[in-house]
Amino acid sequence: MILAWLLVLLLVGGVLAWVSDRVHAQLPRWVALSVTMASLLITLFLWLETPAPANSTDTWLLRYEVPWIPQWGVSFSLALDGLSLLMLALTFFIGFVSVLISWKEIKNRVGFFHFNILWVLAGITGVFLTMDLFLFYFFWEVMLIPMYFLIGIWGHENRTYAAYKFFIFTQASGLLMLLSILGLYFVHGAATGSYSFNYFDLLGTDFTPRVGKWLMAGFLAAFLVKLPVVPFHSWLPDAHSQAPTAGSVILAGLLLKTGAYGLLRFVVPLFPEAAQVFAPWAMFLGVLGILYGAILAFAQTDLKRLIAYTSVSHMGFVVLGVFAFNQWAYQGVVMQMITHGLSTGALFILAGFLYERLHTRDIRQMGGFWATIPKMGVIALVFVMASLGLPGLGNFIAEFLTLVGSWRASPVFTVFATIGLVAATVYSLRIMQKVFLGQHVATHRLQDLSPRELTVALPLVVLILCLGLNPQPVLDLAQGSLEEQLEAYTPPAVKTTSPDQVTLTAAYPQDSVKTLKGGSHALK
């Protein structure tokens, strides 16, 4: 029941923030801050107090299900495992930070702004918790509309264009996913006689390879656009550059992660055979995104567009890891989802701080700021180093695990992905050189980070350091869920050594492969 109350808290809190604007102009900020803090504390309580699953076959920590429209097979089904718990913690932390950074930036329609912040968080929370595909689509759409308003009302000069582009890309791809959900619903009903949208009922649905490919395509359309994957990425730089700072942080830190989560939670378990057929193309698109995003990031002069293209590059590692189908790569994907949310979100926050002081995002009008704002320079250096994958910071762990896992699946793609890490070094150092080093070009003295801004930035620094130095708690929490996602995976390489003996070789650590009699196979 506590899972349902999380959603209620965010939805009701959003309405309270909206109407409280009539009482006092500052009250919506405090309502939103209190709601996000309460949600974060509840999530941390669940992390610390929820017992581990009783057996290794059941990885779910909490489940809540009540009938909603039983004649259609629709239920209000929520479930929490290690993966979704990590995503919830990231969601509410980023939400809390987003409220803080908007404290002085947002000056008009404050109540409605915080209503949209809390409702987009509610939609994202629903995506990470729901186990009913009808309900999943509902929350998928809920999170789009508030983000459209955040960009379209509080964005910069071309905000209307960016908001329309964001909505058209995500809405059109979401409708394709709805068609696949309905197709899966009817295929499962025709095969079993039981029509249901429940995720657990739909697992293992029997369909022909051709049908499976078409059904998976609809899910892929929604998730790959949301990540985004080249060539479906063009909405992202416009949305990031025009959104307010909080909108950019939520986009980079959370909305992109719903696409990665969808690949892990739905595409691989529901369509294991079709996913394996598509895997080489997916890994190619991942590598293409890594290199293409890095090249375009280096070419940008708008600081927020530069950071946006780094997201395109980093999300390529997610696609590469998901379709490598092994535990190493999946652990890297989870770490990438978390560390990218923190490091890239922090870079957007710093870009927002600079915009407040300079009223420009053009890096050609910046330079030599380290002498006047050294605190901001030090914190920027931490996250620039995280973005390029410096050992000791969380992003290094994510990319290292992903590359080790992808090497087991495709050494060629891994080599090209590693080249992307070299390119990341170039564009990351360019940020420091253009903004904080070189000749000082500011016409007036800049103010360094205020106590409020330090309160926002320092926890991000601590978290990215902790994830780099001690990632094991995160990896342990996600392990059971990731193993469950891989259960339906069939290793592609089979080497026969005798008529009654088969040796499996796959993209797994060596000790996870068994040799079995009678031609059967299994994985630890």
Coordinates of C-alpha atoms in Angstrom, one line a residue:
M1 CA 0.0 0.0 0.0
I2 CA 3.0 2.3 0.6
L3 CA 3.7 2.2 -3.1
A4 CA 0.2 3.6 -3.9
W5 CA 0.6 6.3 -1.2
L6 CA 3.8 7.5 -2.9
L7 CA 1.8 8.3 -6.0
V8 CA -1.0 9.9 -4.0
L9 CA 1.5 12.0 -2.2
L10 CA 2.9 13.4 -5.4
L11 CA -0.4 13.9 -7.1
V12 CA -2.1 15.6 -4.2
G13 CA 1.0 17.6 -3.4
G14 CA 1.0 18.9 -6.9
V15 CA -2.6 20.2 -6.6
L16 CA -1.8 21.7 -3.1
A17 CA 1.2 23.5 -4.6
W18 CA -1.0 24.9 -7.4
V19 CA -3.8 26.2 -5.1
S20 CA -1.4 27.4 -2.4
D21 CA -0.2 30.1 -4.7
R22 CA -3.3 32.1 -3.8
V23 CA -2.3 32.1 -0.2
H24 CA 1.3 33.1 -0.5
A25 CA 3.7 33.4 -3.4
Q26 CA 6.4 31.3 -1.6
L27 CA 4.1 28.6 -0.3
P28 CA 4.2 26.4 -3.5
R29 CA 8.0 26.1 -3.2
W30 CA 7.7 24.8 0.4
V31 CA 4.9 22.4 -0.5
A32 CA 6.9 21.0 -3.3
L33 CA 10.1 20.8 -1.3
S34 CA 8.3 19.0 1.6
V35 CA 6.6 16.5 -0.8
T36 CA 9.8 15.6 -2.6
M37 CA 11.7 15.3 0.7
A38 CA 9.0 13.1 2.2
S39 CA 9.0 10.9 -0.9
L40 CA 12.8 10.6 -0.7
L41 CA 12.7 9.7 3.0
I42 CA 10.1 7.0 2.3
T43 CA 12.2 5.5 -0.4
L44 CA 15.3 5.4 1.8
F45 CA 13.2 3.8 4.5
L46 CA 12.1 1.1 2.1
W47 CA 15.8 0.6 1.1
L48 CA 16.9 0.2 4.7
E49 CA 14.0 -1.6 6.2
T50 CA 12.4 -3.8 3.5
P51 CA 13.7 -7.4 3.9
A52 CA 15.4 -9.2 1.1
P53 CA 13.3 -11.7 -0.9
A54 CA 12.8 -15.0 0.9
N55 CA 14.2 -17.0 -2.1
S56 CA 16.3 -16.3 -5.1
T57 CA 13.5 -17.0 -7.5
D58 CA 11.4 -14.1 -6.3
T59 CA 13.2 -10.7 -6.5
W60 CA 10.3 -8.5 -5.7
L61 CA 10.4 -6.6 -2.4
L62 CA 6.9 -5.3 -2.3
R63 CA 3.8 -5.9 -4.4
Y64 CA 0.4 -4.2 -4.4
E65 CA -2.5 -5.2 -6.7
V66 CA -6.2 -4.4 -6.8
P67 CA -8.7 -4.9 -9.7
W68 CA -9.3 -1.8 -11.7
I69 CA -11.3 -2.8 -14.8
P70 CA -11.5 -6.5 -14.3
Q71 CA -13.7 -7.2 -17.4
W72 CA -10.8 -5.9 -19.5
G73 CA -8.1 -7.6 -17.5
V74 CA -6.8 -4.2 -16.1
S75 CA -5.6 -4.0 -12.5
F76 CA -3.9 -1.4 -10.4
S77 CA -0.7 -3.4 -10.1
L78 CA 2.5 -1.9 -8.5
A79 CA 5.6 -3.8 -7.6
L80 CA 9.1 -2.9 -6.2
D81 CA 12.3 -4.7 -6.7
G82 CA 16.0 -3.6 -6.5
L83 CA 16.0 -1.9 -9.9
S84 CA 12.9 0.1 -9.4
L85 CA 14.0 1.1 -5.8
L86 CA 17.2 2.6 -7.2
M87 CA 15.2 4.5 -9.8
L88 CA 12.8 5.8 -7.2
A89 CA 15.7 7.0 -5.0
L90 CA 17.2 8.8 -8.1
T91 CA 13.8 10.3 -9.0
F92 CA 13.0 11.9 -5.6
F93 CA 16.6 13.1 -5.1
I94 CA 16.6 14.8 -8.5
G95 CA 13.1 16.1 -7.8
F96 CA 14.2 17.6 -4.5
V97 CA 17.2 19.3 -6.2
S98 CA 15.0 20.6 -9.0
V99 CA 12.8 22.4 -6.5
L100 CA 15.8 24.0 -4.9
I101 CA 17.4 25.2 -8.1
S102 CA 14.1 26.8 -9.1
W103 CA 13.8 28.9 -6.0
K104 CA 15.0 32.1 -7.5
E105 CA 14.8 31.3 -11.2
I106 CA 11.0 30.9 -11.5
K107 CA 9.2 34.1 -10.7
N108 CA 5.8 33.8 -12.6
R109 CA 3.0 31.2 -12.1
V110 CA 5.0 29.6 -9.3
G111 CA 2.1 27.4 -8.2
F112 CA 1.5 25.9 -11.6
F113 CA 5.2 25.4 -12.1
H114 CA 5.5 23.3 -9.0
F115 CA 2.3 21.4 -9.9
N116 CA 4.0 20.4 -13.1
I117 CA 7.2 19.4 -11.3
L118 CA 5.3 17.1 -8.9
W119 CA 3.1 15.6 -11.6
V120 CA 6.0 14.8 -13.9
L121 CA 7.6 13.1 -10.9
A122 CA 4.4 11.2 -10.3
G123 CA 4.3 10.0 -13.9
I124 CA 8.0 8.9 -13.7
T125 CA 7.3 7.1 -10.4
G126 CA 4.4 5.3 -11.9
V127 CA 6.5 4.1 -14.9
F128 CA 9.1 2.7 -12.5
L129 CA 6.5 0.9 -10.3
T130 CA 3.6 -0.3 -12.4
M131 CA 3.3 -3.9 -13.5
D132 CA 0.1 -3.5 -15.6
L133 CA 0.8 -2.5 -19.2
F134 CA -2.4 -0.5 -19.5
L135 CA -1.4 1.4 -16.3
F136 CA 2.2 1.7 -17.6
Y137 CA 1.0 3.5 -20.7
F138 CA -1.2 5.8 -18.6
F139 CA 1.8 6.9 -16.5
W140 CA 4.0 7.1 -19.6
E141 CA 1.6 9.7 -21.0
V142 CA 1.1 11.5 -17.6
M143 CA 4.8 12.4 -17.4
L144 CA 4.8 14.0 -21.0
I145 CA 2.1 16.6 -20.5
P146 CA 3.7 18.4 -17.4
M147 CA 7.1 18.4 -19.2
Y148 CA 5.5 20.0 -22.2
F149 CA 4.2 22.8 -20.0
L150 CA 7.5 23.2 -18.2
I151 CA 9.3 23.8 -21.5
G152 CA 6.5 25.7 -23.2
I153 CA 5.8 28.2 -20.4
W154 CA 9.0 28.7 -18.5
G155 CA 11.5 28.0 -21.3
H156 CA 13.7 30.4 -23.2
E157 CA 13.3 32.2 -26.5
N158 CA 12.3 29.2 -28.8
R159 CA 10.4 27.4 -26.1
T160 CA 7.2 26.8 -28.1
Y161 CA 9.0 25.1 -30.9
A162 CA 11.0 22.9 -28.5
A163 CA 7.9 22.0 -26.5
Y164 CA 5.9 21.0 -29.7
K165 CA 8.8 19.0 -31.0
F166 CA 9.3 17.2 -27.7
F167 CA 5.6 16.3 -27.5
I168 CA 5.2 15.2 -31.1
F169 CA 8.3 12.8 -30.9
T170 CA 7.3 11.3 -27.6
Q171 CA 3.6 11.1 -28.1
A172 CA 3.8 9.6 -31.6
S173 CA 6.3 6.9 -30.4
G174 CA 4.1 6.3 -27.3
L175 CA 1.1 5.6 -29.6
L176 CA 3.1 3.0 -31.4
M177 CA 3.8 1.4 -28.0
L178 CA 0.1 1.4 -27.2
L179 CA -0.6 -0.5 -30.4
S180 CA 2.0 -3.1 -29.4
I181 CA 0.5 -3.3 -25.9
L182 CA -2.9 -4.0 -27.4
G183 CA -1.4 -6.5 -29.9
L184 CA 0.3 -8.4 -27.0
Y185 CA -3.0 -8.3 -25.0
F186 CA -5.0 -10.0 -27.9
V187 CA -2.2 -12.4 -28.8
H188 CA -2.0 -13.6 -25.2
G189 CA -5.7 -13.8 -24.9
A190 CA -6.1 -15.8 -28.1
A191 CA -3.4 -18.3 -26.9
T192 CA -4.6 -18.7 -23.3
G193 CA -8.2 -17.7 -23.3
S194 CA -7.4 -15.2 -20.5
Y195 CA -7.2 -11.5 -21.5
S196 CA -4.9 -9.5 -19.2
F197 CA -2.6 -6.5 -19.2
N198 CA -0.7 -7.9 -16.2
Y199 CA 3.1 -8.0 -16.8
F200 CA 3.5 -11.3 -15.0
D201 CA 0.7 -13.0 -17.0
L202 CA 2.2 -11.7 -20.3
L203 CA 5.7 -13.1 -19.6
G204 CA 6.3 -16.1 -21.7
T205 CA 3.5 -15.4 -24.2
D206 CA 3.9 -17.7 -27.2
F207 CA 3.9 -16.0 -30.6
T208 CA 5.6 -16.5 -33.9
P209 CA 8.9 -14.8 -34.5
R210 CA 7.3 -12.5 -37.1
V211 CA 4.6 -11.4 -34.6
G212 CA 7.2 -11.0 -31.9
K213 CA 9.3 -8.6 -34.0
W214 CA 6.4 -6.4 -34.8
L215 CA 5.2 -6.3 -31.2
M216 CA 8.7 -5.5 -29.9
A217 CA 9.0 -2.7 -32.5
G218 CA 6.3 -0.6 -30.9
F219 CA 8.0 -0.8 -27.5
L220 CA 11.3 -0.1 -29.0
A221 CA 9.9 3.0 -30.8
A222 CA 8.9 4.5 -27.5
F223 CA 12.0 3.6 -25.5
L224 CA 14.6 4.4 -28.2
V225 CA 13.0 7.8 -28.8
K226 CA 13.0 8.6 -25.1
L227 CA 16.6 7.6 -24.5
P228 CA 17.2 9.0 -27.2
V229 CA 19.0 6.9 -29.9
V230 CA 20.4 8.4 -33.1
P231 CA 18.6 9.1 -35.5
F232 CA 15.6 9.7 -33.2
H233 CA 17.4 12.2 -31.0
S234 CA 16.8 15.6 -32.6
W235 CA 14.1 16.6 -30.1
L236 CA 16.6 16.4 -27.2
P237 CA 19.0 19.3 -27.9
D238 CA 16.1 21.7 -28.5
A239 CA 14.2 20.6 -25.4
H240 CA 17.3 20.9 -23.2
S241 CA 18.5 24.2 -24.5
Q242 CA 15.0 25.8 -24.2
A243 CA 13.8 24.3 -20.9
P244 CA 14.3 26.0 -17.6
T245 CA 17.1 24.6 -15.5
A246 CA 14.8 22.3 -13.5
G247 CA 13.3 21.0 -16.8
S248 CA 16.7 20.2 -18.2
V249 CA 17.7 18.4 -15.0
I250 CA 14.5 16.2 -14.9
L251 CA 14.9 15.5 -18.6
A252 CA 18.5 14.4 -18.3
G253 CA 18.3 12.8 -14.9
L254 CA 14.9 11.0 -15.1
L255 CA 13.0 11.1 -18.4
L256 CA 15.8 9.6 -20.4
K257 CA 16.1 6.8 -17.8
T258 CA 12.5 5.7 -18.4
G259 CA 13.6 4.6 -21.9
A260 CA 16.5 2.6 -20.5
Y261 CA 14.3 1.1 -17.8
G262 CA 11.7 0.1 -20.4
L263 CA 14.4 -1.8 -22.4
L264 CA 15.4 -3.7 -19.3
R265 CA 12.0 -4.3 -17.8
F266 CA 9.8 -4.9 -20.9
V267 CA 11.7 -5.5 -24.2
V268 CA 14.2 -8.1 -23.0
P269 CA 11.9 -10.3 -20.8
L270 CA 8.7 -10.0 -23.0
F271 CA 10.5 -10.5 -26.4
P272 CA 13.7 -12.5 -25.7
E273 CA 14.0 -14.1 -29.2
A274 CA 13.1 -10.9 -31.1
A275 CA 15.5 -8.9 -28.9
Q276 CA 18.4 -11.3 -29.8
V277 CA 17.7 -10.9 -33.5
F278 CA 17.7 -7.1 -33.1
A279 CA 20.7 -7.0 -30.8
P280 CA 23.4 -6.4 -33.5
W281 CA 21.5 -3.5 -34.9
A282 CA 20.8 -2.1 -31.5
M283 CA 24.5 -2.3 -30.5
F284 CA 25.3 -0.6 -33.8
L285 CA 22.9 2.2 -33.0
G286 CA 24.4 2.5 -29.5
V287 CA 27.9 2.9 -30.9
L288 CA 26.7 5.3 -33.5
G289 CA 25.1 7.4 -30.8
I290 CA 28.3 7.4 -28.7
L291 CA 30.4 8.7 -31.5
Y292 CA 27.9 11.0 -33.2
G293 CA 26.9 12.6 -29.9
A294 CA 30.5 13.2 -28.9
I295 CA 31.4 14.8 -32.3
L296 CA 28.4 17.1 -32.2
A297 CA 29.0 18.0 -28.5
F298 CA 32.5 19.2 -29.4
A299 CA 31.0 21.4 -32.2
Q300 CA 28.5 23.3 -30.0
T301 CA 28.8 26.9 -28.7
D302 CA 25.6 26.8 -26.7
L303 CA 26.6 25.3 -23.3
K304 CA 23.3 23.6 -22.7
R305 CA 23.2 22.1 -26.2
L306 CA 26.8 20.9 -25.7
I307 CA 25.7 19.1 -22.5
A308 CA 22.6 17.8 -24.3
Y309 CA 24.7 16.1 -26.9
T310 CA 26.9 14.5 -24.2
S311 CA 23.6 12.8 -23.1
V312 CA 23.1 11.4 -26.5
S313 CA 26.7 10.0 -26.4
H314 CA 26.3 8.5 -22.9
M315 CA 23.0 7.0 -23.5
G316 CA 24.6 5.0 -26.4
F317 CA 26.4 3.0 -23.7
V318 CA 23.0 2.1 -22.2
V319 CA 21.8 0.6 -25.5
L320 CA 25.1 -1.1 -26.1
G321 CA 24.9 -2.7 -22.6
V322 CA 21.3 -3.8 -22.7
F323 CA 21.7 -5.8 -25.9
A324 CA 25.0 -7.4 -24.7
F325 CA 22.8 -9.8 -22.6
N326 CA 25.1 -10.4 -19.6
Q327 CA 25.3 -9.5 -16.0
W328 CA 28.5 -7.3 -16.4
A329 CA 26.8 -5.1 -19.0
Y330 CA 23.5 -4.9 -17.1
Q331 CA 25.3 -3.7 -14.0
G332 CA 27.0 -1.1 -16.1
V333 CA 23.7 0.0 -17.5
V334 CA 22.2 0.5 -14.1
M335 CA 25.3 2.4 -12.9
Q336 CA 25.1 4.5 -16.1
M337 CA 21.5 5.4 -15.5
I338 CA 22.3 6.6 -12.0
T339 CA 25.6 8.3 -12.5
H340 CA 24.6 10.0 -15.8
G341 CA 21.5 11.4 -14.0
L342 CA 23.7 12.9 -11.3
S343 CA 26.7 14.1 -13.3
T344 CA 24.8 15.5 -16.4
G345 CA 22.1 16.9 -14.1
A346 CA 24.8 18.7 -12.2
L347 CA 26.3 20.1 -15.4
F348 CA 22.9 21.5 -16.4
I349 CA 22.6 23.0 -12.9
L350 CA 25.9 24.8 -13.3
A351 CA 24.8 26.0 -16.7
G352 CA 21.7 27.4 -15.1
F353 CA 23.8 29.2 -12.4
L354 CA 26.0 30.7 -15.1
Y355 CA 23.0 31.8 -17.2
E356 CA 21.6 33.6 -14.1
R357 CA 24.8 35.6 -13.8
L358 CA 25.6 36.2 -17.5
H359 CA 22.3 35.9 -19.3
T360 CA 23.9 33.9 -22.1
R361 CA 24.7 30.3 -22.8
D362 CA 27.3 31.1 -25.5
I363 CA 30.7 29.7 -24.4
R364 CA 32.4 32.1 -26.7
Q365 CA 31.4 34.9 -24.3
M366 CA 32.8 33.0 -21.3
G367 CA 36.3 32.3 -20.1
G368 CA 38.7 32.8 -17.2
F369 CA 36.0 32.4 -14.6
W370 CA 38.1 30.3 -12.2
A371 CA 39.7 33.3 -10.6
T372 CA 36.4 35.0 -9.7
I373 CA 34.2 32.0 -9.0
P374 CA 36.6 29.3 -7.8
K375 CA 33.9 27.3 -5.8
M376 CA 31.9 26.8 -9.0
G377 CA 35.0 26.0 -10.9
V378 CA 36.0 23.2 -8.5
I379 CA 32.5 21.6 -8.6
A380 CA 32.4 22.0 -12.4
L381 CA 35.8 20.2 -12.6
V382 CA 34.4 17.3 -10.6
F383 CA 31.5 16.7 -12.9
V384 CA 33.5 17.3 -16.1
M385 CA 35.9 14.7 -14.9
A386 CA 33.0 12.4 -14.1
S387 CA 31.6 12.9 -17.6
L388 CA 34.9 11.8 -19.2
G389 CA 35.0 8.7 -17.0
L390 CA 37.8 9.5 -14.5
P391 CA 38.6 6.6 -12.2
G392 CA 37.3 7.2 -8.7
L393 CA 34.0 8.7 -9.9
G394 CA 30.8 6.9 -10.6
N395 CA 30.8 7.2 -14.4
F396 CA 34.0 5.3 -14.7
I397 CA 32.4 2.2 -13.0
A398 CA 29.4 2.4 -15.3
E399 CA 31.4 2.6 -18.5
F400 CA 34.0 0.1 -17.4
L401 CA 31.3 -2.5 -16.6
T402 CA 29.4 -1.8 -19.8
L403 CA 32.5 -2.2 -21.9
V404 CA 33.6 -5.4 -20.2
G405 CA 30.1 -6.9 -20.8
S406 CA 29.8 -5.7 -24.4
W407 CA 33.3 -7.1 -25.2
R408 CA 31.9 -10.6 -24.4
A409 CA 29.1 -10.0 -26.9
S410 CA 30.9 -8.0 -29.6
P411 CA 34.6 -7.0 -29.4
V412 CA 34.3 -4.9 -32.6
F413 CA 31.5 -2.7 -31.3
T414 CA 33.3 -2.4 -28.0
V415 CA 36.4 -1.0 -29.7
F416 CA 34.4 1.7 -31.4
A417 CA 32.6 2.5 -28.2
T418 CA 36.0 2.9 -26.4
I419 CA 36.9 5.5 -29.0
G420 CA 33.9 7.4 -27.8
L421 CA 35.5 7.6 -24.4
V422 CA 38.5 9.4 -25.9
A423 CA 36.1 11.8 -27.6
A424 CA 34.4 12.4 -24.2
T425 CA 37.7 13.5 -22.8
V426 CA 38.0 16.1 -25.6
Y427 CA 34.5 17.7 -25.2
S428 CA 34.6 17.5 -21.4
L429 CA 37.9 19.3 -21.2
R430 CA 36.6 21.9 -23.7
I431 CA 33.9 22.9 -21.2
M432 CA 36.6 23.7 -18.6
Q433 CA 38.8 25.4 -21.1
K434 CA 36.1 27.6 -22.6
V435 CA 34.3 28.5 -19.4
F436 CA 36.7 28.5 -16.5
L437 CA 40.2 28.8 -18.0
G438 CA 41.8 31.1 -20.6
Q439 CA 41.4 34.8 -20.8
H440 CA 38.9 36.5 -18.5
V441 CA 36.1 38.0 -20.6
A442 CA 33.4 39.0 -18.0
T443 CA 32.6 42.7 -18.0
H444 CA 31.5 42.6 -14.3
R445 CA 32.6 40.7 -11.2
L446 CA 30.7 37.4 -10.9
Q447 CA 29.2 36.1 -7.6
D448 CA 30.4 32.7 -6.5
L449 CA 28.0 30.0 -5.3
S450 CA 25.6 31.1 -2.7
P451 CA 24.8 28.9 0.4
R452 CA 21.6 27.6 -1.4
E453 CA 23.6 26.7 -4.5
L454 CA 26.3 25.0 -2.4
T455 CA 23.5 23.0 -0.7
V456 CA 22.4 21.8 -4.1
A457 CA 25.9 21.1 -5.5
L458 CA 27.7 19.5 -2.6
P459 CA 25.4 16.4 -2.2
L460 CA 25.8 15.7 -5.9
V461 CA 29.6 15.8 -5.5
V462 CA 29.4 13.4 -2.5
L463 CA 27.1 11.0 -4.3
I464 CA 29.2 10.8 -7.5
L465 CA 32.3 10.1 -5.3
C466 CA 30.6 7.5 -3.3
L467 CA 29.4 5.7 -6.4
G468 CA 32.9 5.7 -7.8
L469 CA 34.6 4.5 -4.6
N470 CA 32.0 2.1 -3.3
P471 CA 29.5 1.0 -6.0
Q472 CA 28.8 -2.4 -4.4
P473 CA 25.6 -1.5 -2.5
V474 CA 24.0 -0.3 -5.7
L475 CA 25.2 -3.4 -7.6
D476 CA 24.0 -5.7 -4.9
L477 CA 20.6 -4.1 -4.7
A478 CA 20.1 -4.4 -8.5
Q479 CA 21.6 -7.9 -9.0
G480 CA 18.5 -10.0 -8.4
S481 CA 16.4 -7.9 -10.7
L482 CA 19.0 -8.0 -13.5
E483 CA 19.3 -11.8 -13.2
E484 CA 15.6 -12.0 -13.6
Q485 CA 15.7 -9.9 -16.8
L486 CA 18.3 -12.4 -18.2
E487 CA 16.3 -15.5 -17.4
A488 CA 14.7 -15.7 -20.9
Y489 CA 18.0 -15.1 -22.7
T490 CA 19.3 -18.1 -24.7
P491 CA 23.1 -18.1 -25.3
P492 CA 23.7 -17.9 -29.1
A493 CA 26.9 -20.0 -29.4
V494 CA 26.6 -23.8 -28.9
K495 CA 29.6 -26.1 -29.4
T496 CA 28.8 -29.8 -29.6
T497 CA 31.6 -32.0 -28.1
S498 CA 29.8 -35.3 -28.3
P499 CA 26.3 -36.6 -29.3
D500 CA 25.0 -36.4 -25.7
Q501 CA 27.0 -33.4 -24.4
V502 CA 26.7 -29.7 -25.2
T503 CA 29.0 -26.9 -24.0
L504 CA 27.5 -23.5 -23.9
T505 CA 29.6 -20.4 -24.6
A506 CA 27.9 -17.1 -24.2
A507 CA 28.3 -13.4 -23.2
Y508 CA 28.5 -14.3 -19.5
P509 CA 31.3 -14.6 -17.0
Q510 CA 33.0 -18.0 -17.4
D511 CA 31.8 -19.4 -14.1
S512 CA 28.1 -18.9 -15.1
V513 CA 28.3 -21.4 -17.9
K514 CA 27.3 -25.0 -17.3
T515 CA 28.0 -28.1 -19.4
L516 CA 24.9 -30.3 -19.4
K517 CA 24.0 -33.8 -20.6
G518 CA 21.4 -34.6 -23.2
G519 CA 21.6 -31.4 -25.1
S520 CA 19.8 -29.3 -22.5
H521 CA 21.3 -26.1 -21.1
A522 CA 20.9 -23.8 -18.1
L523 CA 22.6 -20.8 -16.5
K524 CA 23.4 -20.1 -12.9

